[in-house]
Short mmCIF file of C-alpha atoms (C1' of nucleotides) in Angstrom, two decimals:
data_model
loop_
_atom_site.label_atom_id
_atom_site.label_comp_id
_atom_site.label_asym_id
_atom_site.label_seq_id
_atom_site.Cartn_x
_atom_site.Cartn_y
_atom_site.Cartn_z
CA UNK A 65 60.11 163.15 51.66
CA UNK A 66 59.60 160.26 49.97
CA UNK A 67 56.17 160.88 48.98
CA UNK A 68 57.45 163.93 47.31
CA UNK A 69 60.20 161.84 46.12
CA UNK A 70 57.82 159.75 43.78
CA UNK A 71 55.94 162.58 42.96
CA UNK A 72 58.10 164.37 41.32
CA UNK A 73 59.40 161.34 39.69
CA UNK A 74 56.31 161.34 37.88
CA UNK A 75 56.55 164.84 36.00
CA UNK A 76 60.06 164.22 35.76
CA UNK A 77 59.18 161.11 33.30
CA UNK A 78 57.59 163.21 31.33
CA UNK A 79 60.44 165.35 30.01
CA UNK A 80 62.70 161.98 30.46
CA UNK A 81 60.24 159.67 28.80
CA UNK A 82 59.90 162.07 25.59
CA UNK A 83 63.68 162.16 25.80
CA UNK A 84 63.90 158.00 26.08
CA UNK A 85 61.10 157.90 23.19
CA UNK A 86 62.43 160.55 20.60
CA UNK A 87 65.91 158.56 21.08
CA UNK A 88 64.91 155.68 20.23
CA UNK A 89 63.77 157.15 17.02
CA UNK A 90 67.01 158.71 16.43
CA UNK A 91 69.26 156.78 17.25
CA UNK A 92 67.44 153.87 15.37
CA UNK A 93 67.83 156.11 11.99
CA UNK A 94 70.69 157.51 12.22
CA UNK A 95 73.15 155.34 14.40
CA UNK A 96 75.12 156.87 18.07
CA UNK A 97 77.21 159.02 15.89
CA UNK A 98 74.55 160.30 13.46
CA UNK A 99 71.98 160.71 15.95
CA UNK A 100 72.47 164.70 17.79
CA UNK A 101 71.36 165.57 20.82
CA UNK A 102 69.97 168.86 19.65
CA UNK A 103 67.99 166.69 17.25
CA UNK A 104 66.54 164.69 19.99
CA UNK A 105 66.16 166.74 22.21
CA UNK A 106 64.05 168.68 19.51
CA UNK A 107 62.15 165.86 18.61
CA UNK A 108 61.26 165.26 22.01
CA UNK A 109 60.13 168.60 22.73
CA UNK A 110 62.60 169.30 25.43
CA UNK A 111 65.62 171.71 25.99
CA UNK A 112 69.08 170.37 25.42
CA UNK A 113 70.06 170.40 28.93
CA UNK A 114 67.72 167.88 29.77
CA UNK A 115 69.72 165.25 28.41
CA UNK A 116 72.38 166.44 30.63
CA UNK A 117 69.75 166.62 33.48
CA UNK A 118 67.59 163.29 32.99
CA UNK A 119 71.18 161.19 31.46
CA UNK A 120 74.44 163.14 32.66
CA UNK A 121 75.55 162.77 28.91
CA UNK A 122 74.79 161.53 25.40
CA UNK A 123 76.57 158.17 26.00
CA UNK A 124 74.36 157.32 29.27
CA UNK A 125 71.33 158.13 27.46
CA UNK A 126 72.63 155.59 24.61
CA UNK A 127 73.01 152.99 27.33
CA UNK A 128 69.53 153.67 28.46
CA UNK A 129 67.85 154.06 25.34
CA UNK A 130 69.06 150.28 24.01
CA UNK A 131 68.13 148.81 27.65
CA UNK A 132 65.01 150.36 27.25
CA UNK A 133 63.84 149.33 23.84
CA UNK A 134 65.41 146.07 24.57
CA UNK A 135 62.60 145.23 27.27
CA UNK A 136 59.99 146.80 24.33
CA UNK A 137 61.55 144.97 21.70
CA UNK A 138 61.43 141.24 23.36
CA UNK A 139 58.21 142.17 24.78
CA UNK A 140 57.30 141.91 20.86
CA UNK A 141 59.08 139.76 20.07
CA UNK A 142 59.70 136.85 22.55
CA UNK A 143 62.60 134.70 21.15
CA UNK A 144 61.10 131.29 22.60
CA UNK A 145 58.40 131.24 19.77
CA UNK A 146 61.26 130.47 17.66
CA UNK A 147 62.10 127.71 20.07
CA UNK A 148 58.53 126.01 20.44
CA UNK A 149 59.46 122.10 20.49
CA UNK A 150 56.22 121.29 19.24
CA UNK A 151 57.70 122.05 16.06
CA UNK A 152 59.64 120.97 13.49
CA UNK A 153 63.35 122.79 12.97
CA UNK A 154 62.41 124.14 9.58
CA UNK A 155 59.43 125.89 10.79
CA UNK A 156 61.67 127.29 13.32
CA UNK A 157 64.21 128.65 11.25
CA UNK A 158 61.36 130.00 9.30
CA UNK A 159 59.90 131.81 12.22
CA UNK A 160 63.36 132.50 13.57
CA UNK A 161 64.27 134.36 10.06
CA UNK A 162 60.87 136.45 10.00
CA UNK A 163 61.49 137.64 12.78
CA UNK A 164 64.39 137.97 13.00
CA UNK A 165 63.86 140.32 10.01
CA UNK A 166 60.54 142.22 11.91
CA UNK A 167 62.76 143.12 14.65
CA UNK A 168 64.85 145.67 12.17
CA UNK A 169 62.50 146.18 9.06
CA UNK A 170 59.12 146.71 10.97
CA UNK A 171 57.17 150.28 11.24
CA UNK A 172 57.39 152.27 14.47
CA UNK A 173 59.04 151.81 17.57
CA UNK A 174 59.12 147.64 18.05
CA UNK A 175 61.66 147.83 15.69
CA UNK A 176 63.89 150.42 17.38
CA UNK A 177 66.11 148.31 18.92
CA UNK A 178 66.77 145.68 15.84
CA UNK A 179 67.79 148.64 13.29
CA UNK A 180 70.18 150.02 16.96
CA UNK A 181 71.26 145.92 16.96
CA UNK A 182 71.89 146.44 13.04
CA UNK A 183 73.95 149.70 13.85
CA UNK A 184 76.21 148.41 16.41
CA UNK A 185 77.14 145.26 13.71
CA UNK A 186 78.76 147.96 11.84
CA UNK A 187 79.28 151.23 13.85
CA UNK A 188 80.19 149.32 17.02
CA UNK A 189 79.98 151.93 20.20
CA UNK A 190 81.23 151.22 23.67
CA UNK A 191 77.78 149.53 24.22
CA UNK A 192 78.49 146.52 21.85
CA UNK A 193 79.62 144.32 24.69
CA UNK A 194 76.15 144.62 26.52
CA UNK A 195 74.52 144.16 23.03
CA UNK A 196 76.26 140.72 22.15
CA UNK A 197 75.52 139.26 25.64
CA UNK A 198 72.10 140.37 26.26
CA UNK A 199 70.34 140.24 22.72
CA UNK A 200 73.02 139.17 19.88
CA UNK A 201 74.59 135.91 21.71
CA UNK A 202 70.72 134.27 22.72
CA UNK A 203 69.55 135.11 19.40
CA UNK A 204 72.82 133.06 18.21
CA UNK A 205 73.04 130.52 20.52
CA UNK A 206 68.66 129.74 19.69
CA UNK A 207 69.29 130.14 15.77
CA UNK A 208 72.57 127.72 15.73
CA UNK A 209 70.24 125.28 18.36
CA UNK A 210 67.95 125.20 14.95
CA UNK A 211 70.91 124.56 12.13
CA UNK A 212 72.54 121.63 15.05
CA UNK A 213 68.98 120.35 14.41
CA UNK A 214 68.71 120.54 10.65
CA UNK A 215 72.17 119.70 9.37
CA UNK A 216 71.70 116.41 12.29
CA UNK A 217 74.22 114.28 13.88
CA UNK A 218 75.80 115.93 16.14
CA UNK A 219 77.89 118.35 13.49
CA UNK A 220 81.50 120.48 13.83
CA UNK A 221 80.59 123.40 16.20
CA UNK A 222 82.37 125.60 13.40
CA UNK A 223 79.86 124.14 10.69
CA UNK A 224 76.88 125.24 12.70
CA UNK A 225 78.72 128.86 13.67
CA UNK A 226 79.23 129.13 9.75
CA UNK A 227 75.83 128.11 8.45
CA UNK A 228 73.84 130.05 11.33
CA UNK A 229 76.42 133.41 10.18
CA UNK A 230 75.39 132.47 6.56
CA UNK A 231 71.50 132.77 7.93
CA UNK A 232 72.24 136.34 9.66
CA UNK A 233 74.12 137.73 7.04
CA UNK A 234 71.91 137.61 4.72
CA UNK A 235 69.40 138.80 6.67
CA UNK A 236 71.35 142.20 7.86
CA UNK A 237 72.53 142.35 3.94
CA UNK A 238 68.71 143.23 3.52
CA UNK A 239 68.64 146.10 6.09
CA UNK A 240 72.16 147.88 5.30
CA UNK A 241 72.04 147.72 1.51
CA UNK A 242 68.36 148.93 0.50
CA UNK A 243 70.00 151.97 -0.87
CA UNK A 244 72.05 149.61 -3.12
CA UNK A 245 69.34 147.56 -3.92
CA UNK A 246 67.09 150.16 -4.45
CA UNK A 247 69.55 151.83 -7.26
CA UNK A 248 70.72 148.62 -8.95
CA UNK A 249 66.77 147.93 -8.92
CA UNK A 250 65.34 151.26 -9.75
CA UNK A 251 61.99 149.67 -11.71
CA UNK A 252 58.99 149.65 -9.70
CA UNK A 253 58.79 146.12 -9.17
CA UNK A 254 61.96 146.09 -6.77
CA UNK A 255 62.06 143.58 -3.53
CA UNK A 256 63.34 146.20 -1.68
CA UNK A 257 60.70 146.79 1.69
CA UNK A 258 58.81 143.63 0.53
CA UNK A 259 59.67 141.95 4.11
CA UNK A 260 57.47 138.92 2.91
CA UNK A 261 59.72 138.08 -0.12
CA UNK A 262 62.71 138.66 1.55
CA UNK A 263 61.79 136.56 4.52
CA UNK A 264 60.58 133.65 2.38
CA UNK A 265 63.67 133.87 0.00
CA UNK A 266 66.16 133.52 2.75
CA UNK A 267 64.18 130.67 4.50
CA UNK A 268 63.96 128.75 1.35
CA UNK A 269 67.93 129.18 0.66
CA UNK A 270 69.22 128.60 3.80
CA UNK A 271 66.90 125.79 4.31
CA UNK A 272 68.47 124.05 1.02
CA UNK A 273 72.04 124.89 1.92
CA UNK A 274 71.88 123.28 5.36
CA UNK A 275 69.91 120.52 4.24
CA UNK A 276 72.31 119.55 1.30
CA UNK A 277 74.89 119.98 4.34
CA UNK A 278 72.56 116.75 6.33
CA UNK A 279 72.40 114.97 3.35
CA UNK A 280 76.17 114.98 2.73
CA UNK A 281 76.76 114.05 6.56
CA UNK A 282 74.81 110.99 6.12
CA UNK A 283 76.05 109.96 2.98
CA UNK A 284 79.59 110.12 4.05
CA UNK A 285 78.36 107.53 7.01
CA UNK A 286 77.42 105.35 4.68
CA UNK B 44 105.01 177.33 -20.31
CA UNK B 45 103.68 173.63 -21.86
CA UNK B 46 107.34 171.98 -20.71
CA UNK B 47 106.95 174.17 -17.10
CA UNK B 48 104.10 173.05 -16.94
CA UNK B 49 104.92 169.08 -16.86
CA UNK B 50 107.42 169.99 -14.52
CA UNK B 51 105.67 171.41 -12.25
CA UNK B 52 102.94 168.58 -12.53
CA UNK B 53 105.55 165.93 -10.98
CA UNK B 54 106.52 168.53 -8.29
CA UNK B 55 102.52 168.64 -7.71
CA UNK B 56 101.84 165.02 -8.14
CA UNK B 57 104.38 164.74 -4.96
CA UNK B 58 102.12 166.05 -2.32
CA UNK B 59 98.77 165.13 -4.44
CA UNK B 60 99.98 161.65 -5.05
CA UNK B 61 100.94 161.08 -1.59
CA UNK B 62 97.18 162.29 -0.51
CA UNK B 63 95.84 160.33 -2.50
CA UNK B 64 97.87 157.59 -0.89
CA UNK B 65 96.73 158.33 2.54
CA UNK B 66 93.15 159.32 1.30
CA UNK B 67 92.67 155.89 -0.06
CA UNK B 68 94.02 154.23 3.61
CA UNK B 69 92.24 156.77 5.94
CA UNK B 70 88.51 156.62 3.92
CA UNK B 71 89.15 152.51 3.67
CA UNK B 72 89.79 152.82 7.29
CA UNK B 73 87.06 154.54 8.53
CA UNK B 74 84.43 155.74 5.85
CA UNK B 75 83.91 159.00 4.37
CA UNK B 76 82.37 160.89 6.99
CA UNK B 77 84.61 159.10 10.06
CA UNK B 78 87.79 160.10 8.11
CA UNK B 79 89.24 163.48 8.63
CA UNK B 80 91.04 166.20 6.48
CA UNK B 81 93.70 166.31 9.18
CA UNK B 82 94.85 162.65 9.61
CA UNK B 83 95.25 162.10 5.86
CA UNK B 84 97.22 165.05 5.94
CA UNK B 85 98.72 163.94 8.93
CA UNK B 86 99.66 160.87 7.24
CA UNK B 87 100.62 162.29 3.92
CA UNK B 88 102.96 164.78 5.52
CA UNK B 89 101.21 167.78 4.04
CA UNK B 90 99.61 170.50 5.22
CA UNK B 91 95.63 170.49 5.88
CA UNK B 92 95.42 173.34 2.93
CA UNK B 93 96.91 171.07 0.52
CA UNK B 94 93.58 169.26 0.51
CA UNK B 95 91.95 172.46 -0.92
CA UNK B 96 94.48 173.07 -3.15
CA UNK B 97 95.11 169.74 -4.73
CA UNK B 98 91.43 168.61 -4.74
CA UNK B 99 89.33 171.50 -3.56
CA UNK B 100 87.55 170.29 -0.64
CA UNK B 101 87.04 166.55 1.27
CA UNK B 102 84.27 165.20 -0.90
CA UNK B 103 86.02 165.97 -4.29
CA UNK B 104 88.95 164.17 -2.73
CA UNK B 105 86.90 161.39 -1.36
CA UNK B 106 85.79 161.33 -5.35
CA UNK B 107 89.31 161.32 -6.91
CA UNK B 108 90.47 158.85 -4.34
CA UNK B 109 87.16 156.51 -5.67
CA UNK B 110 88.39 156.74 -9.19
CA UNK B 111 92.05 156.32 -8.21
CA UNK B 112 91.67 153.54 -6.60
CA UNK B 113 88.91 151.67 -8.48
CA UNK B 114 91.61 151.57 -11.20
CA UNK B 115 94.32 149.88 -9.17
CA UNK B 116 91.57 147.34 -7.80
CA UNK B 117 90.39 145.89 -11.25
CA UNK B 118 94.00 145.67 -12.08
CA UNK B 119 94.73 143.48 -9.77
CA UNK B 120 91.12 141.84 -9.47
CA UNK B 121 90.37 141.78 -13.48
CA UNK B 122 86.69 140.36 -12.87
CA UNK B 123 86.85 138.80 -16.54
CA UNK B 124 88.52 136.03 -14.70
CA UNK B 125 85.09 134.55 -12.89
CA UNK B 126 83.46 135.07 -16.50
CA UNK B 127 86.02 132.45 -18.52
CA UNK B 128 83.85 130.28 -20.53
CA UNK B 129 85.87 127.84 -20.48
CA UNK B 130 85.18 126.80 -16.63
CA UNK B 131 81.83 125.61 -15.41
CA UNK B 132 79.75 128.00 -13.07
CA UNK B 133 80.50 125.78 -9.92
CA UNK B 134 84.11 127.22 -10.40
CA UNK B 135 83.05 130.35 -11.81
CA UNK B 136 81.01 131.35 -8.50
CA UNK B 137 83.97 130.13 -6.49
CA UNK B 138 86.08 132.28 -8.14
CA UNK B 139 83.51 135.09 -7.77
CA UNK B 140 83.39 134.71 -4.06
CA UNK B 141 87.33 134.65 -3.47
CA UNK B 142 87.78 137.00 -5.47
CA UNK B 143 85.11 139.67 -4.25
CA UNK B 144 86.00 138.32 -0.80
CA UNK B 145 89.77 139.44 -1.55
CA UNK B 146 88.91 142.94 -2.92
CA UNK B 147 87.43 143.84 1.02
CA UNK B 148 89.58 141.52 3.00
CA UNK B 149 92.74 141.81 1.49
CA UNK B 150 95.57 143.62 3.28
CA UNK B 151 97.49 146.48 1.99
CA UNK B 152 96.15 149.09 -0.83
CA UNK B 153 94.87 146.83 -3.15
CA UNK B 154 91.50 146.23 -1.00
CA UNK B 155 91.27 149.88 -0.26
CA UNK B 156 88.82 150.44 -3.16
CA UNK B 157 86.65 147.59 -1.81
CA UNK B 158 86.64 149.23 1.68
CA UNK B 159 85.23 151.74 0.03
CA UNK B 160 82.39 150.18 -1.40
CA UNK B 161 81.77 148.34 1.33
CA UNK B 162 81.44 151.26 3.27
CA UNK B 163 79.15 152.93 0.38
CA UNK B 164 76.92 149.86 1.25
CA UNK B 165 76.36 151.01 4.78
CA UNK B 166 76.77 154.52 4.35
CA UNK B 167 75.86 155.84 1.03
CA UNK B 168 77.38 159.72 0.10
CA UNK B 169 76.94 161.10 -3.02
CA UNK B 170 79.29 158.96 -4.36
CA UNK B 171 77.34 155.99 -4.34
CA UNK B 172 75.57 156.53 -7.66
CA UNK B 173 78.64 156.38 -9.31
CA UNK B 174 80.13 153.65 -7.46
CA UNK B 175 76.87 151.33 -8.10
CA UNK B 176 76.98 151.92 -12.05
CA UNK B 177 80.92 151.52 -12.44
CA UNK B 178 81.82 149.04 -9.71
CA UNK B 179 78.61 147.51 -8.02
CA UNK B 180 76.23 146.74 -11.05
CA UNK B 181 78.93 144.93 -13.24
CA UNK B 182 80.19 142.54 -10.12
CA UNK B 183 76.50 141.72 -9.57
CA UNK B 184 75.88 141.23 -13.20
CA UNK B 185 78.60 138.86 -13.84
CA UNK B 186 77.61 137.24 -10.82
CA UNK B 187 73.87 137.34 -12.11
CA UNK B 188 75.34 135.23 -14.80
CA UNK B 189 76.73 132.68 -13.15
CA UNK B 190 73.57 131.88 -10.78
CA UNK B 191 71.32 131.54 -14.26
CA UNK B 192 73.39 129.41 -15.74
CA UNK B 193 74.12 127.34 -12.31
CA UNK B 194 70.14 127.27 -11.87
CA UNK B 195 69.74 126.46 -15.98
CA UNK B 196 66.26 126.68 -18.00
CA UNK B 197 66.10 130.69 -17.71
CA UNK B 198 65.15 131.06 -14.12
CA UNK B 199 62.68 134.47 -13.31
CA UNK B 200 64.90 137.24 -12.79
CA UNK B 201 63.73 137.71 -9.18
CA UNK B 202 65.13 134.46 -8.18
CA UNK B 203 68.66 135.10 -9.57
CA UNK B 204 68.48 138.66 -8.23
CA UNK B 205 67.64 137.03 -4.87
CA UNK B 206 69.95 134.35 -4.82
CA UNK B 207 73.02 136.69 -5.98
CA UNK B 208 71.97 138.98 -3.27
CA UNK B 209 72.30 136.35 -0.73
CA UNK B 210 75.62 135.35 -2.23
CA UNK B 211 76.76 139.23 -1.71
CA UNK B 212 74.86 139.57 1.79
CA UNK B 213 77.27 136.64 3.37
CA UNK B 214 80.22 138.17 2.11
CA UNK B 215 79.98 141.53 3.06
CA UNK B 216 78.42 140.48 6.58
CA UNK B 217 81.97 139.02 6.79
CA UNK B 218 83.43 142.12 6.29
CA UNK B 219 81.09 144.35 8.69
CA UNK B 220 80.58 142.63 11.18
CA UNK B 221 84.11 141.14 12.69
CA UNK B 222 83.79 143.19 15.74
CA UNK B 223 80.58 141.56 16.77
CA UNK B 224 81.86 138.09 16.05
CA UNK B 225 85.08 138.51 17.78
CA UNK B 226 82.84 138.94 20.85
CA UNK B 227 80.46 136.15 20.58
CA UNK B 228 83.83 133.67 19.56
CA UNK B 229 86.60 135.16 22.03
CA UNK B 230 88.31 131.58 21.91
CA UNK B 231 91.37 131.79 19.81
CA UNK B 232 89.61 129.34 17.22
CA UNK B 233 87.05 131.86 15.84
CA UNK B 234 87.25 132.08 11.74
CA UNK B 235 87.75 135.81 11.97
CA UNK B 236 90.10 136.71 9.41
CA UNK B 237 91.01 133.13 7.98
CA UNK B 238 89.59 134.55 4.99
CA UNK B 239 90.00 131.39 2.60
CA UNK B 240 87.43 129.22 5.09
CA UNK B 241 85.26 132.12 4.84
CA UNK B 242 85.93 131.67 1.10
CA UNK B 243 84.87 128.05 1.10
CA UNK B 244 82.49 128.35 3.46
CA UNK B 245 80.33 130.66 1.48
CA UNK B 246 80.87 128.91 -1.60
CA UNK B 247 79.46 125.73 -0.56
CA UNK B 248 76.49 127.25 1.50
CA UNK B 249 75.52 129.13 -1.77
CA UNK B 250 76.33 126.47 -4.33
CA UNK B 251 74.06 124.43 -2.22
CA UNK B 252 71.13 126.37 -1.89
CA UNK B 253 71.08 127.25 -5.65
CA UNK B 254 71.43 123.89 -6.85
CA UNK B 255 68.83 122.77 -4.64
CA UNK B 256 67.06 126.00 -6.47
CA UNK B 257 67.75 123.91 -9.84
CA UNK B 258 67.09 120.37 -8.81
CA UNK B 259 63.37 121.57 -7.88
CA UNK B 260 62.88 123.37 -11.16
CA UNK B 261 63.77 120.15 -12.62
CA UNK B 262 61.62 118.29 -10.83
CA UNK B 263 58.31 120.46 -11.37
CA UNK B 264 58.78 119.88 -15.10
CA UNK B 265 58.88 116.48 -14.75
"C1'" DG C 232 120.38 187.07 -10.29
"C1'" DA C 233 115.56 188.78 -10.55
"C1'" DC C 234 110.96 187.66 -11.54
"C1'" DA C 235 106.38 185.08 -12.02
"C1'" DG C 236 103.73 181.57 -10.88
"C1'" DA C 237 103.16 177.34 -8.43
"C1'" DA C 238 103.34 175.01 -4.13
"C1'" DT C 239 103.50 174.85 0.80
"C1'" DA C 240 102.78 176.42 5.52
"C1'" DA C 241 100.66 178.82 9.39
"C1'" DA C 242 96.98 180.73 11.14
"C1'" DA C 243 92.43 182.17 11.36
"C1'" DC C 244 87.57 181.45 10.32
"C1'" DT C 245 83.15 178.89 10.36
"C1'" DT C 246 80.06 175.63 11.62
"C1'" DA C 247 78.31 171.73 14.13
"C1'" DT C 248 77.87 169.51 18.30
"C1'" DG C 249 78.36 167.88 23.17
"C1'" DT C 250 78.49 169.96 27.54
"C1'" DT C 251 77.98 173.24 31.28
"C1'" DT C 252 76.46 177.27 33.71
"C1'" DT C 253 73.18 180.22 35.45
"C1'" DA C 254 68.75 182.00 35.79
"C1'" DA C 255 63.78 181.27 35.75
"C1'" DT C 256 59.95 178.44 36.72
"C1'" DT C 257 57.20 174.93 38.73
"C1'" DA C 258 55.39 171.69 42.27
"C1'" DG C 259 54.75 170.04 46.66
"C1'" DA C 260 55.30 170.61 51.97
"C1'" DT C 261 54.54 173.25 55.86
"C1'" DA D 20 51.04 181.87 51.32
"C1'" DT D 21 55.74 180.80 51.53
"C1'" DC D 22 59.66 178.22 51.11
"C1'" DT D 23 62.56 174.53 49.26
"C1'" DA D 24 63.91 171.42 45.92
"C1'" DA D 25 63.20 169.79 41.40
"C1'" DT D 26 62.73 170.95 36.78
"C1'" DT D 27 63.10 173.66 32.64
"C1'" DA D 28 65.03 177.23 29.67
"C1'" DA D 29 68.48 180.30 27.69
"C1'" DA D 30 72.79 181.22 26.90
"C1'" DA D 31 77.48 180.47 26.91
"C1'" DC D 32 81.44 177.36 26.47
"C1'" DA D 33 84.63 173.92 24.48
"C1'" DT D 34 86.11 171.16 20.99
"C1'" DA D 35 86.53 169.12 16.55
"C1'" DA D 36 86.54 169.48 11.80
"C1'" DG D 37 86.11 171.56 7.05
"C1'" DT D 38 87.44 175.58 4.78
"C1'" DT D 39 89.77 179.85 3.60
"C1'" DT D 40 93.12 183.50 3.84
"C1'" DT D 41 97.56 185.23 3.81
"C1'" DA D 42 102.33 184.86 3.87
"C1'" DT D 43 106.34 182.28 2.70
"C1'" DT D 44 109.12 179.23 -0.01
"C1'" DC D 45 110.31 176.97 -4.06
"C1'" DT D 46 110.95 176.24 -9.16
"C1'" DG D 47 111.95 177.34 -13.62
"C1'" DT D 48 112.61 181.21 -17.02
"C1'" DC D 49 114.52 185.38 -18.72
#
DNA sequence: GACAGAATAAAACTTATGTTTTAATTAGAT
DNA sequence: ATCTAATTAAAACATAAGTTTTATTCTGTC
């Protein structure tokens, strides 16, 4: 029996693996409430019961779709480059904000479960409390490590919370708005999908604003 | 039949006014495609057909209720006031950012029409073409104005087109993404709807970064 | 007071979508 | 080779939402 057990497993994670795979995709473009199951389920090659079959129901296979591409995406990704001690907080909040930005701008399936991270900032589901603890809250807690470090002395918890939002918002402005951007900028030479430019930008204007923020500190001891 | 007609206009303008009403509320709530037919009906007392009567169908509404409304909002938020001359750009931005802070944040129906558009930021319908060129493009053009002059010497247009996008991109994060920041600040203490430290939180950060942005240019002519 | 047209109301219709049921098929064990 | 359990497929079902139809009520005019 249990032989049999894992060998059916295996052609069972065939259908269920297409399934996992052409969610990601949807869900990733289209958000939980965009994304159909018919359309995955089409994508993936499958019948539409299957989701029923291999997930009970569309919500489950949410759940398992973000705890999936959550394991894929920090695979990438690993957050602790962005916490290397060997270097100097400015190059970490550079590589924190790059990628930071690759998780939800890059091609193909890494970047899954950023643009699903994006989604649930502003189409929160029931899965948004598993989301802040497990991939929004260390991402936080690492990036407002980095500001702590910049701005120096031991700041205001609420100055670091503020600054660190400051660094995230503008970097999730970038992903929501490009069909904004894109129409207030309709000439060729738009930024829009230029990751490198965006990345760079951000870096070098948060990096002033939190150092003016140090410098102030230190001239008020004075 | 022209005096019955004005008469029967303000019997009309009853149930159409009062959709409009709810229209405005329900869409600000929830977005164009989360809102339904029903519940503004619902909430305007009328019947679901009145929709199709008054307006024809949901997105003609949704239109009507984007023109409606845009009116009321630049009554009460004339932008002209963050382009008086007479104050320097320091104050100019920081009237900017309250002030476009206030049109989303606000409570009651005079932030409904910046609901909207903050909602056509994150989920564009047909309207947003229209909303860009009559709402979106003259905010960010006034506020284009204010970074060049803050930054001096005729800056490249890519660097006041980035640095007023970052200036947007932290207020509207503000606005999207409360849900996720009441999670990852439960405490009582979190800055979640204290909208004036927003305000001057934003203001600083910015003001910062872009007079760094100026002190530099300086500098490299030197 | 009766009539015409406007406005409202009730109900049905249509489509999209998540879910479930039931039948057919497939794979492995004996 | 056959049988059992797992898997897949087809179809039906249920619900929600936009739209439309039809009947009723209301308003102002003659």
């Amino acid at each position: 029996m249990t032989d049999v057990y894992t060998t059916e497993k295996v052609v069972a994670l065939d259908t269920r693996a297409r399934i996992l795979d052409a969610a990601g995709r949807v869900f990733a473009e289209s958000g939980y409430r965009g994304a159909t199951v018919r359309e995955i389920c089409r994508r993936a090659g499958a019948n539409i019961a299957a989701v029923n079959y291999h997930f009970r129901d569309k919500r489950s296979l949410y759940f398992e779709t973000l705890r999936y591409w959550h394991a894929v995406a920090f695979r990438k990704y690993p957050p602790h480059v962005a916490a290397d001690g060997s270097r100097s907080p400015g190059e970490r909040l550079s590589i924190f904000i790059t990628q930071f930005l690759s998780r939800m701008l890059d091609e193909g399936e890494s970047s899954w479960f950023g643009k699903l991270m994006a989604w649930e900032y502003i189409e929160a589901t029931e899965g948004l409390d598993i989301v802040v603890e497990e991939a929004i809250r260390p991402l936080f807690t690492l990036l407002s490590g980095i500001v702590r470090e910049l701005i120096g002395d031991d700041p205001p918890a609420e100055t670091v919370r503020l600054c660190s939002t400051s660094v995230v918002g503008q970097c999730l402005y970038f992903v929501y708005a490009r069909p904004v951007v894109a129409r207030l900028f309709p000439d060729g030479d738009s930024i829009v999908g230029d990751k490198d430019r965006i990345a760079a930008h951000i870096i070098r204007f948060s990096l002033d604003a939190i150092r003016a923020r140090a410098e102030v500190k230190g001239g008020d001891q004075l």
